[in-house]
Short mmCIF file of N, CA, C and O in Angstrom, two decimals:
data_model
loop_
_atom_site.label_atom_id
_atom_site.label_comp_id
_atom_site.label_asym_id
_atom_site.label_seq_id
_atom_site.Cartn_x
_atom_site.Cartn_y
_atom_site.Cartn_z
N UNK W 428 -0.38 -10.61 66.35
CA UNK W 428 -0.28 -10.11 65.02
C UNK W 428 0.02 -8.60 65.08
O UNK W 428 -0.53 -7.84 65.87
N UNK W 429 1.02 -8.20 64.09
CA UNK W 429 1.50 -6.84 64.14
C UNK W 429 0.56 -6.07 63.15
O UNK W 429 0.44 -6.44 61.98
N UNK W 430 -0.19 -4.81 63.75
CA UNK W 430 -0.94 -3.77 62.93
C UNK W 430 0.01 -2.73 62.36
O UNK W 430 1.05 -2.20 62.74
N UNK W 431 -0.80 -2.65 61.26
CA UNK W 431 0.16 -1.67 60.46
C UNK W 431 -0.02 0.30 61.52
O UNK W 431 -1.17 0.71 61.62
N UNK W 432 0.78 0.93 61.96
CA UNK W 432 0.16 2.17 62.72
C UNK W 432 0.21 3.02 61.54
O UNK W 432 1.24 2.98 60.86
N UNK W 433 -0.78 3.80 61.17
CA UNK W 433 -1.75 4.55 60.39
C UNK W 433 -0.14 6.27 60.40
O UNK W 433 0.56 6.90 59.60
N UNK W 434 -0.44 6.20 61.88
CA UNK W 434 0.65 7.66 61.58
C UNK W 434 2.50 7.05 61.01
O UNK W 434 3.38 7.75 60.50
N UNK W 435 2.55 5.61 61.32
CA UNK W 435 3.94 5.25 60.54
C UNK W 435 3.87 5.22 59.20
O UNK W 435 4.77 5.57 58.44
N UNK W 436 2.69 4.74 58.87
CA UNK W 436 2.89 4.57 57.27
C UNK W 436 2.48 5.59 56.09
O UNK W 436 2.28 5.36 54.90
N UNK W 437 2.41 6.62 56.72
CA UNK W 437 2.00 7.68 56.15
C UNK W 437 3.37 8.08 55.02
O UNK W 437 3.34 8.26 53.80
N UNK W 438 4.37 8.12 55.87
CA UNK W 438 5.03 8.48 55.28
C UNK W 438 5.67 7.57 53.92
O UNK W 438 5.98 7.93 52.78
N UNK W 439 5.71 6.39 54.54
CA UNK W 439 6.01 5.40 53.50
C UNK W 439 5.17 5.59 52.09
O UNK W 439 5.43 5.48 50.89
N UNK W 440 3.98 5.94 52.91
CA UNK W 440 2.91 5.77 51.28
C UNK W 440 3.00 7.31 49.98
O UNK W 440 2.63 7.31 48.80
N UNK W 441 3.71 8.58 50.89
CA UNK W 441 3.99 9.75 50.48
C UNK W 441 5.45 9.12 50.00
O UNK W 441 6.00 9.99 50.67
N UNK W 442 6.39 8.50 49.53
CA UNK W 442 7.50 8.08 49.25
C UNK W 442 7.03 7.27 48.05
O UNK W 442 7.64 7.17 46.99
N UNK W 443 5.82 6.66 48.36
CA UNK W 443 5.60 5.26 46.92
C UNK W 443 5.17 5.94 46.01
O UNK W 443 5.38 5.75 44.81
N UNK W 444 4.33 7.05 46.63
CA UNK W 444 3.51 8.60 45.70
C UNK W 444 4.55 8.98 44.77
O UNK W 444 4.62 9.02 43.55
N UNK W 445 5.33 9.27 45.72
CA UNK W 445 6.71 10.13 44.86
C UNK W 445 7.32 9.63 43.68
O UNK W 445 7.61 10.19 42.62
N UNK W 446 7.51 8.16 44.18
CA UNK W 446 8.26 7.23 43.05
C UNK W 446 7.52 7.20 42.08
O UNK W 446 7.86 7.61 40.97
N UNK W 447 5.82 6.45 42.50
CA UNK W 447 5.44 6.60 41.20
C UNK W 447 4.86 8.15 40.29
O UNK W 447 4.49 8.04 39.12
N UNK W 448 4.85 9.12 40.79
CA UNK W 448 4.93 10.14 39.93
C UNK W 448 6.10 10.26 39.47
O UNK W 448 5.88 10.66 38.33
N UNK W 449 7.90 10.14 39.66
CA UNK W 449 9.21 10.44 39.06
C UNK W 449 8.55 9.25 38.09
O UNK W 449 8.09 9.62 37.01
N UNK W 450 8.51 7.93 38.39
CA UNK W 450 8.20 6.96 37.16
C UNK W 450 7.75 7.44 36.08
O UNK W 450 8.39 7.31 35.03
N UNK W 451 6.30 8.23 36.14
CA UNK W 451 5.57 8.85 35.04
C UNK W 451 6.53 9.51 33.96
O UNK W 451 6.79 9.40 32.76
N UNK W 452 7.03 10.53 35.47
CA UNK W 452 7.71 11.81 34.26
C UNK W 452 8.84 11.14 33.76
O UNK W 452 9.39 11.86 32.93
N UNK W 453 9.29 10.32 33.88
CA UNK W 453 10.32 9.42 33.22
C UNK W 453 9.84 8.78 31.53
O UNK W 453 10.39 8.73 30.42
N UNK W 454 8.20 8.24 32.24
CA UNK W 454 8.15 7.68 31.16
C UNK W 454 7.63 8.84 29.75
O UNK W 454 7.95 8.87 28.56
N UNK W 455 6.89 9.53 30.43
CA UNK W 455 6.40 11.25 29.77
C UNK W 455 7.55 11.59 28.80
O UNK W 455 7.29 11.87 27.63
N UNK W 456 9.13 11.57 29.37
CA UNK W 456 10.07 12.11 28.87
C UNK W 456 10.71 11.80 27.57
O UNK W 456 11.03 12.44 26.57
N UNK W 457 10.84 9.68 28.28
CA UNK W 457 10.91 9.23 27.11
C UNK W 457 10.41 9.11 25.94
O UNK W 457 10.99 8.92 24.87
N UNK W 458 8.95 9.27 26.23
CA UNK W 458 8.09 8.62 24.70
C UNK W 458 8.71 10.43 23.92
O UNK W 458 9.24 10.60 22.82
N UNK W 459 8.32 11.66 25.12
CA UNK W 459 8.54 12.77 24.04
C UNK W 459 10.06 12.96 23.56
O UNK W 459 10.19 13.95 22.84
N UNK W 460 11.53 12.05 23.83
CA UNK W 460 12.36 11.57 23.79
C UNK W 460 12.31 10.87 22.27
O UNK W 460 12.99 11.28 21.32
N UNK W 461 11.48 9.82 22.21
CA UNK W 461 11.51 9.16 20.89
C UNK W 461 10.64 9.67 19.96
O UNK W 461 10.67 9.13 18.86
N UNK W 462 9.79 10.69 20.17
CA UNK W 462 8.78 11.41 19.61
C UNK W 462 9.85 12.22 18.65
O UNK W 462 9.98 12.06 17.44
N UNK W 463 10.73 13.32 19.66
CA UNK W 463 11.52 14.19 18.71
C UNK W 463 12.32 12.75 18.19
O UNK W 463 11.97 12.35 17.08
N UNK W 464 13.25 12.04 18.85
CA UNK W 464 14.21 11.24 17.96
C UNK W 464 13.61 11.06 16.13
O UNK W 464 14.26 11.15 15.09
N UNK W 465 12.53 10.86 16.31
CA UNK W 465 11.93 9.63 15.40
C UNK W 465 11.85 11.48 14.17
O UNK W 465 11.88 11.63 12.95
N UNK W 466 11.79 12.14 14.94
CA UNK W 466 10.89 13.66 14.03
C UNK W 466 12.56 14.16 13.54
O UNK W 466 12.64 15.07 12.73
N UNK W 467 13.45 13.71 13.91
CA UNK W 467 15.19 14.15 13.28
C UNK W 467 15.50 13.58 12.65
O UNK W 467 16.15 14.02 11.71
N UNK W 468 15.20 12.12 12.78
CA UNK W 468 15.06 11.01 11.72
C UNK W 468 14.45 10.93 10.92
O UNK W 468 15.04 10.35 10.01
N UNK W 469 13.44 11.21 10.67
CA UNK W 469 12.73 11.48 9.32
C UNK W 469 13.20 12.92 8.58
O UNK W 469 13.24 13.04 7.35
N UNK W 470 13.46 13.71 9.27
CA UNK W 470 13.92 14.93 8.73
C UNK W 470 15.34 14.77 8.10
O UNK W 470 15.75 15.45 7.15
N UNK W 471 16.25 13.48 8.92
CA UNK W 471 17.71 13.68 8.39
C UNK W 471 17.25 12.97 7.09
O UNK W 471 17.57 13.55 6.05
N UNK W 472 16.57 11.86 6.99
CA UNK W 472 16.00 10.70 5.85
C UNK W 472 15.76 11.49 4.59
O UNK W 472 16.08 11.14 3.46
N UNK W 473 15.13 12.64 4.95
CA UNK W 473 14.40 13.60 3.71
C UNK W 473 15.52 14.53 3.07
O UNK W 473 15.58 14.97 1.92
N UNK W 474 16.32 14.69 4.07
CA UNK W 474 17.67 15.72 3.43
C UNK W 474 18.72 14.72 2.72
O UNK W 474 19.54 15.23 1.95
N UNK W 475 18.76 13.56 2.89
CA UNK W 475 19.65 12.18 2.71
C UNK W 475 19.56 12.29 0.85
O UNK W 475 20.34 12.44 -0.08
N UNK W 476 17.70 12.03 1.11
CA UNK W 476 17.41 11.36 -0.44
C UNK W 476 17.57 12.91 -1.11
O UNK W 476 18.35 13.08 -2.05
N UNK W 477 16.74 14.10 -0.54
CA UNK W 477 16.93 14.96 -1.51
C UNK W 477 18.58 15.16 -1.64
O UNK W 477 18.72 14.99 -2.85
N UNK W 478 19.51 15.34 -1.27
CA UNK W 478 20.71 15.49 -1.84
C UNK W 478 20.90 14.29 -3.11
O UNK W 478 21.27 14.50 -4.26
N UNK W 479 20.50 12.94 -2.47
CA UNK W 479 20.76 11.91 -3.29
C UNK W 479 20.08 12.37 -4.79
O UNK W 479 20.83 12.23 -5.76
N UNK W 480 19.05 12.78 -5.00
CA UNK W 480 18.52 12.94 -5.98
C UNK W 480 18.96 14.27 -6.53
O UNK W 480 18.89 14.28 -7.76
N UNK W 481 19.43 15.48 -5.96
CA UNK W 481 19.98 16.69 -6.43
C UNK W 481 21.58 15.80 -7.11
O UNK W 481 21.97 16.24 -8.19
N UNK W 482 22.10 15.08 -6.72
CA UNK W 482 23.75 14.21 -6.70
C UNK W 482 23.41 13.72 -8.55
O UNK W 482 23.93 14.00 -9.63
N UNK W 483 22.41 12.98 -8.14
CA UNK W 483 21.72 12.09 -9.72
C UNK W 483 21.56 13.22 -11.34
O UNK W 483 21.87 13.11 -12.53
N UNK W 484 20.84 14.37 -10.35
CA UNK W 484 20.33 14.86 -11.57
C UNK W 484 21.55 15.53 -12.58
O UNK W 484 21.59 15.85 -13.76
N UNK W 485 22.68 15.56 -11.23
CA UNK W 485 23.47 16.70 -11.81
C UNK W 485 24.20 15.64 -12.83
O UNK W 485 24.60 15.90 -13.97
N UNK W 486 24.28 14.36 -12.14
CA UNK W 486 25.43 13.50 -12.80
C UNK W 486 24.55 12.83 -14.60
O UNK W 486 25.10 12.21 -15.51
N UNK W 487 23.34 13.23 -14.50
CA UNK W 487 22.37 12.93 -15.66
C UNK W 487 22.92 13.99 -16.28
O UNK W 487 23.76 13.69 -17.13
N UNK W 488 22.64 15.48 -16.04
CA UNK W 488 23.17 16.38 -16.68
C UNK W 488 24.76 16.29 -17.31
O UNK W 488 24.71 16.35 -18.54
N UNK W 489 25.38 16.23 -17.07
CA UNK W 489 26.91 15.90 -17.17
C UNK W 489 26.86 14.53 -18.30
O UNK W 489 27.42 14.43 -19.40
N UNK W 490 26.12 13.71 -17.68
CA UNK W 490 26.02 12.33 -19.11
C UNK W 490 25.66 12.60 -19.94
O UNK W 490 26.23 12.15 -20.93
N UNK W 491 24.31 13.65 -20.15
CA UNK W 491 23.55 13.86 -21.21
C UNK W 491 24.48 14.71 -22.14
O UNK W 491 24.29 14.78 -23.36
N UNK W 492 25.72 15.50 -21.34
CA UNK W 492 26.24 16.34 -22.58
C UNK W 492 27.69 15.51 -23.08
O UNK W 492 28.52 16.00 -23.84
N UNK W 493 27.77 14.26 -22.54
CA UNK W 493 28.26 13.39 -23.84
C UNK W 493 27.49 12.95 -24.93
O UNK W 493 28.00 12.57 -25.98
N UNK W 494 26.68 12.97 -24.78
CA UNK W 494 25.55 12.14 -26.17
C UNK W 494 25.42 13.10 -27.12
O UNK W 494 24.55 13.91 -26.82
N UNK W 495 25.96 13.32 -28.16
CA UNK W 495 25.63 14.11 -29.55
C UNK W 495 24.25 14.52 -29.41
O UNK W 495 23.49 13.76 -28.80
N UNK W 496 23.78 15.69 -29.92
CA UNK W 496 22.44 16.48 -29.57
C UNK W 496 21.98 15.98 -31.02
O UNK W 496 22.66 16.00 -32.04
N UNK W 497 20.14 15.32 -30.80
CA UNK W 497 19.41 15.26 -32.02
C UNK W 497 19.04 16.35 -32.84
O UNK W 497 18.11 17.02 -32.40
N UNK W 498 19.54 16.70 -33.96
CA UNK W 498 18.86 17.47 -34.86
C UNK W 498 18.48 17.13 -35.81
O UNK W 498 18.86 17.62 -36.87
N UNK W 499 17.70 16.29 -35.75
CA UNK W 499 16.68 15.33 -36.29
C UNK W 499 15.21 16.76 -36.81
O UNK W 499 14.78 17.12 -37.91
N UNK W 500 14.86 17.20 -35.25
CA UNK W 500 13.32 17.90 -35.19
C UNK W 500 14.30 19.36 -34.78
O UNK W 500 13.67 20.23 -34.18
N UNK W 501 15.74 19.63 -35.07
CA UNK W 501 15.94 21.18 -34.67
C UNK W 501 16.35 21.28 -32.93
O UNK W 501 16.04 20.47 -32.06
N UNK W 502 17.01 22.33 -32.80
CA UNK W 502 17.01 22.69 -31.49
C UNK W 502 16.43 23.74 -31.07
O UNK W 502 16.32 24.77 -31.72
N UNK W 503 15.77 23.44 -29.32
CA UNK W 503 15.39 24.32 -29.30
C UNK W 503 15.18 24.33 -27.68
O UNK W 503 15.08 23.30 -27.02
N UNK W 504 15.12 25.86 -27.06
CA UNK W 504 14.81 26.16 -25.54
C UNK W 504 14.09 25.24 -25.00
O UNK W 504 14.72 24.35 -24.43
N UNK W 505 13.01 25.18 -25.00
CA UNK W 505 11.94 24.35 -24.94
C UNK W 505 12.42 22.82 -24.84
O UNK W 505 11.76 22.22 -24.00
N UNK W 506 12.92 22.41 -25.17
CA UNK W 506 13.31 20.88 -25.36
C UNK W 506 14.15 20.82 -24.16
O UNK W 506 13.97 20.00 -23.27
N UNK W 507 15.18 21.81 -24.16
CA UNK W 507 16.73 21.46 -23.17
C UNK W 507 15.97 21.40 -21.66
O UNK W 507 16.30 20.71 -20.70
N UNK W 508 14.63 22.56 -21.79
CA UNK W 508 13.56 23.34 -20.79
C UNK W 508 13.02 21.75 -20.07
O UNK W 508 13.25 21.43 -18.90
N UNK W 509 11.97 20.58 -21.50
CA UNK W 509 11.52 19.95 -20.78
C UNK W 509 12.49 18.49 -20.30
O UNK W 509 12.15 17.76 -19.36
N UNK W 510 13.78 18.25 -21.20
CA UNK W 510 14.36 17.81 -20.40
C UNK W 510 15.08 17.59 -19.12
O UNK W 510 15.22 16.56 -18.46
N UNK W 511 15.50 18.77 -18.92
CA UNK W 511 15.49 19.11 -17.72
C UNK W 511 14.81 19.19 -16.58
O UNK W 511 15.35 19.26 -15.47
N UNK W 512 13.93 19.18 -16.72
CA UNK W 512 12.48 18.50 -16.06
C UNK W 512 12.34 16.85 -15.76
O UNK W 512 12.22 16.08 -14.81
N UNK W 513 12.43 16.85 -17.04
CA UNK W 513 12.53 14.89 -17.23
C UNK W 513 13.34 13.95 -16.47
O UNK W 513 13.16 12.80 -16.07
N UNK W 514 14.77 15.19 -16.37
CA UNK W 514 15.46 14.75 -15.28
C UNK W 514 15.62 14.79 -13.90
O UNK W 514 16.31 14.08 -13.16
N UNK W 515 14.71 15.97 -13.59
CA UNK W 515 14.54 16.58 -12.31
C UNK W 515 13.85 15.28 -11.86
O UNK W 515 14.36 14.41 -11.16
N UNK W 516 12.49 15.30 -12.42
CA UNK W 516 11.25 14.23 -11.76
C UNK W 516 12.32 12.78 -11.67
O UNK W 516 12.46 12.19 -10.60
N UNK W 517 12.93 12.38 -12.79
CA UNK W 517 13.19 11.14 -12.85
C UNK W 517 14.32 10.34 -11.65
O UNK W 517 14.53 9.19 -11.27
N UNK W 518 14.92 11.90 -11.29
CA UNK W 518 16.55 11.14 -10.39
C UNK W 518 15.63 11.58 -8.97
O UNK W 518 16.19 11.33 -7.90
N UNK W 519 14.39 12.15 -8.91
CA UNK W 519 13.23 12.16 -7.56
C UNK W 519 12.76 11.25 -7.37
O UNK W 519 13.12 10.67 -6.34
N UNK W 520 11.99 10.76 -8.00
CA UNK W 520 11.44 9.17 -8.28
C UNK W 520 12.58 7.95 -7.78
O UNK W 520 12.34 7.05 -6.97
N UNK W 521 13.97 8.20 -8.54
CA UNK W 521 15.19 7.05 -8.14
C UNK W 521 15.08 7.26 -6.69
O UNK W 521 14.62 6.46 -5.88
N UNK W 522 15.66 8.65 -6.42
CA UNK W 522 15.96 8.71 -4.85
C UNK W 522 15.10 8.31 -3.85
O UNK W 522 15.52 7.87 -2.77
N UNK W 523 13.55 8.45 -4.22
CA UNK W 523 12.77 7.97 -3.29
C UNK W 523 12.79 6.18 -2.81
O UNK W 523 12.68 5.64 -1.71
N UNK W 524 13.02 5.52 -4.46
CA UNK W 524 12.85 4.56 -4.51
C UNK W 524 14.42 3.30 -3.89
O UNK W 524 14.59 2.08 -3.95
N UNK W 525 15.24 4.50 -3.34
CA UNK W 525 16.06 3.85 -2.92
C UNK W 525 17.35 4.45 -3.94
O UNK W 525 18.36 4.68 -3.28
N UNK W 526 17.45 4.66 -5.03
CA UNK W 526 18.40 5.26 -5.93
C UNK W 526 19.71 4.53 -5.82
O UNK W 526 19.59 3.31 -5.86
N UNK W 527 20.41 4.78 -5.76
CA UNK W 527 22.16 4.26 -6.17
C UNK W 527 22.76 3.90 -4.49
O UNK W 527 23.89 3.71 -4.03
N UNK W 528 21.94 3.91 -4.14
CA UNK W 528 22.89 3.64 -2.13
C UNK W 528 23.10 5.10 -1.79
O UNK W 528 22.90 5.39 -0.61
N UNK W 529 23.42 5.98 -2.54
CA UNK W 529 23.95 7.06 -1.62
C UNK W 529 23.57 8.10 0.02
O UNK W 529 24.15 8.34 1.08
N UNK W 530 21.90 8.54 -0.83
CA UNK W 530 21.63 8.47 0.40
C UNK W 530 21.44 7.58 1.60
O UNK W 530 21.57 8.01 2.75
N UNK W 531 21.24 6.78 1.41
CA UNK W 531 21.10 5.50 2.90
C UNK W 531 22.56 5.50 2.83
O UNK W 531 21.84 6.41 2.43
N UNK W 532 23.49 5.47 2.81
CA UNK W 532 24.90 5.80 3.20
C UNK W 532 25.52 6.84 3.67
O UNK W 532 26.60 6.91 4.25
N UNK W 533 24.57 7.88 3.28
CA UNK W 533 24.51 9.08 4.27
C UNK W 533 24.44 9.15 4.99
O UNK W 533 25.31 9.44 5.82
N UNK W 534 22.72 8.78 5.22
CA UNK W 534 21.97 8.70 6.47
C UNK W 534 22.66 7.44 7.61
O UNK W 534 22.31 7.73 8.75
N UNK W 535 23.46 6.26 7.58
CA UNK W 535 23.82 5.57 8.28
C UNK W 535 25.05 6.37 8.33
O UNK W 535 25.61 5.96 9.35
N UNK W 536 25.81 7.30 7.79
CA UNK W 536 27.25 7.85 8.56
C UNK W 536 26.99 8.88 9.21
O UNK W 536 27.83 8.94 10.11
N UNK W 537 25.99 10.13 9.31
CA UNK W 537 25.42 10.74 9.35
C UNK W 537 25.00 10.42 11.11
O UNK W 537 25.53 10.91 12.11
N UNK W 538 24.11 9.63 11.03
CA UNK W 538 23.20 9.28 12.50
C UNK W 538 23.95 8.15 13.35
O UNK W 538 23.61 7.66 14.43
N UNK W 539 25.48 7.77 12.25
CA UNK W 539 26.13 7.19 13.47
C UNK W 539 27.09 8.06 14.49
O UNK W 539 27.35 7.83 15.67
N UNK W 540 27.66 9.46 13.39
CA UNK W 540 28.82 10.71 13.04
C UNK W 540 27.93 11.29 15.00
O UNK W 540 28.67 11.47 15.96
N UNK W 541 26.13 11.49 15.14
CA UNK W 541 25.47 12.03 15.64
C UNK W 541 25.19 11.33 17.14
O UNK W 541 24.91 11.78 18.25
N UNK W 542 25.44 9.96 16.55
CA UNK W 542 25.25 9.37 18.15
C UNK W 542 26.27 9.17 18.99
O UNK W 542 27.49 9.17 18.80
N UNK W 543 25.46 8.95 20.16
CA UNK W 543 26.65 8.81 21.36
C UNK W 543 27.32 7.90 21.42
O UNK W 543 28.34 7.91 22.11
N UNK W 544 26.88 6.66 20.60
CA UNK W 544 27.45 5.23 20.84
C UNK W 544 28.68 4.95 19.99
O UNK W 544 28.72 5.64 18.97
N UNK W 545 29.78 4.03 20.16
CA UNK W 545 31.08 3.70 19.43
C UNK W 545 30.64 3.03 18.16
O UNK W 545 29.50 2.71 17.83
N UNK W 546 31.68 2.89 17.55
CA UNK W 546 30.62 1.93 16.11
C UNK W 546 30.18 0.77 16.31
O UNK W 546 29.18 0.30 15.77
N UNK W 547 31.29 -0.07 17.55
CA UNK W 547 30.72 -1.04 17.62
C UNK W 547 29.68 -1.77 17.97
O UNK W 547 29.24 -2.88 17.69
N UNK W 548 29.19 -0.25 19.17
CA UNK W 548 27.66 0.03 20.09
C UNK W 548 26.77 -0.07 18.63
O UNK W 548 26.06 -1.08 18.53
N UNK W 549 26.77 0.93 17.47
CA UNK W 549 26.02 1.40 16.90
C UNK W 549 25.91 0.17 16.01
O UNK W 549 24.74 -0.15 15.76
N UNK W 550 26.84 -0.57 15.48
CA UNK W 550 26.76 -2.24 14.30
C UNK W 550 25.66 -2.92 15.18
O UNK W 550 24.74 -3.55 14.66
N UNK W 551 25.79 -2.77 16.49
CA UNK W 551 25.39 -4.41 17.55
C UNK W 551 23.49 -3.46 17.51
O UNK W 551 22.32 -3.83 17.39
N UNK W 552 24.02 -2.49 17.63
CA UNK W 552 22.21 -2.30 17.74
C UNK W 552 21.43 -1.95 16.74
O UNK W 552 20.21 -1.77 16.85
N UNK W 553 22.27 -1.81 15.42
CA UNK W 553 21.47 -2.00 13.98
C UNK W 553 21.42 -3.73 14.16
O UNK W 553 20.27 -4.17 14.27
N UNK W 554 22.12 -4.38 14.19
CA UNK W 554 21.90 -5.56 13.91
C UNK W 554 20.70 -6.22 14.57
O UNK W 554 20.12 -7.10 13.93
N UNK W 555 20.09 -5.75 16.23
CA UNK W 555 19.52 -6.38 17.34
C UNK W 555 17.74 -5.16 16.29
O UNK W 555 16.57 -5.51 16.30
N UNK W 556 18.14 -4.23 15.79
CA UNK W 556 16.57 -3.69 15.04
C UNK W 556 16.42 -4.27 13.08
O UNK W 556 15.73 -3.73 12.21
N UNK W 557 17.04 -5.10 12.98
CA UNK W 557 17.10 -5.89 12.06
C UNK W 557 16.24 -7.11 12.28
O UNK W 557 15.24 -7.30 11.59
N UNK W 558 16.66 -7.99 13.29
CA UNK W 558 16.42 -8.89 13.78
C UNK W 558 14.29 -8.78 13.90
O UNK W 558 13.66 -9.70 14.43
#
């Protein structure tokens, strides 16, 4: 029966050391890899909807000055003041809630415009995080 010799395998076992510490920092790299990914992605997500909802309010504004103005109760600062408001909160609320497609049409041309992959890379692996 063959013994393992103590001064041969020294080295072997300083080699398995090695590997598995590169393993670690590999895996170290990745998670802080998807850590930032995931922290650009939420950040591009947040610039997506707020445009989407800055896009809304303006196009509310613009509708609202087709509609004949009530002077029913008078005009006044104050009114144009809290509508404008009314519309601020309201096309915030849409955008969060998903709003008209625009932003998520952003954000998918946007983070495809950003990645390394072809479109057809980028269709096959939305489709495989769908799944």
């Amino acid at each position: 029966m063959n013994s393992i010799n103590p001064i041969m395998s020294q080295p072997g076992m300083e080699r398995l050391q090695q590997l598995q510490t590169s393993q670690e920092i590999k895996k170290s790299y990745q998670s802080l890899q998807t850590t930032e990914d995931s922290k650009k992605d939420a950040k591009l997500q947040k610039a997506c909807k707020e445009f989407e909802a800055m896009f809304m309010n303006i196009m509310f504004k613009e509708m609202r000055k087709t509609v004949p103005k009530d002077t029913l109760w008078g005009e006044s600062n104050e009114d144009d003041i809290l509508q404008s408001m009314r519309y601020s909160a309201l096309t915030e609320n849409l955008a969060q809630a998903g709003g008209v497609g625009l932003g998520a049409m952003m954000y998918r041309q946007i983070k495809q415009q950003n990645s390394a992959l072809s479109p057809d890379e980028f269709a096959a692996l939305r489709l495989k995080m769908k799944k």
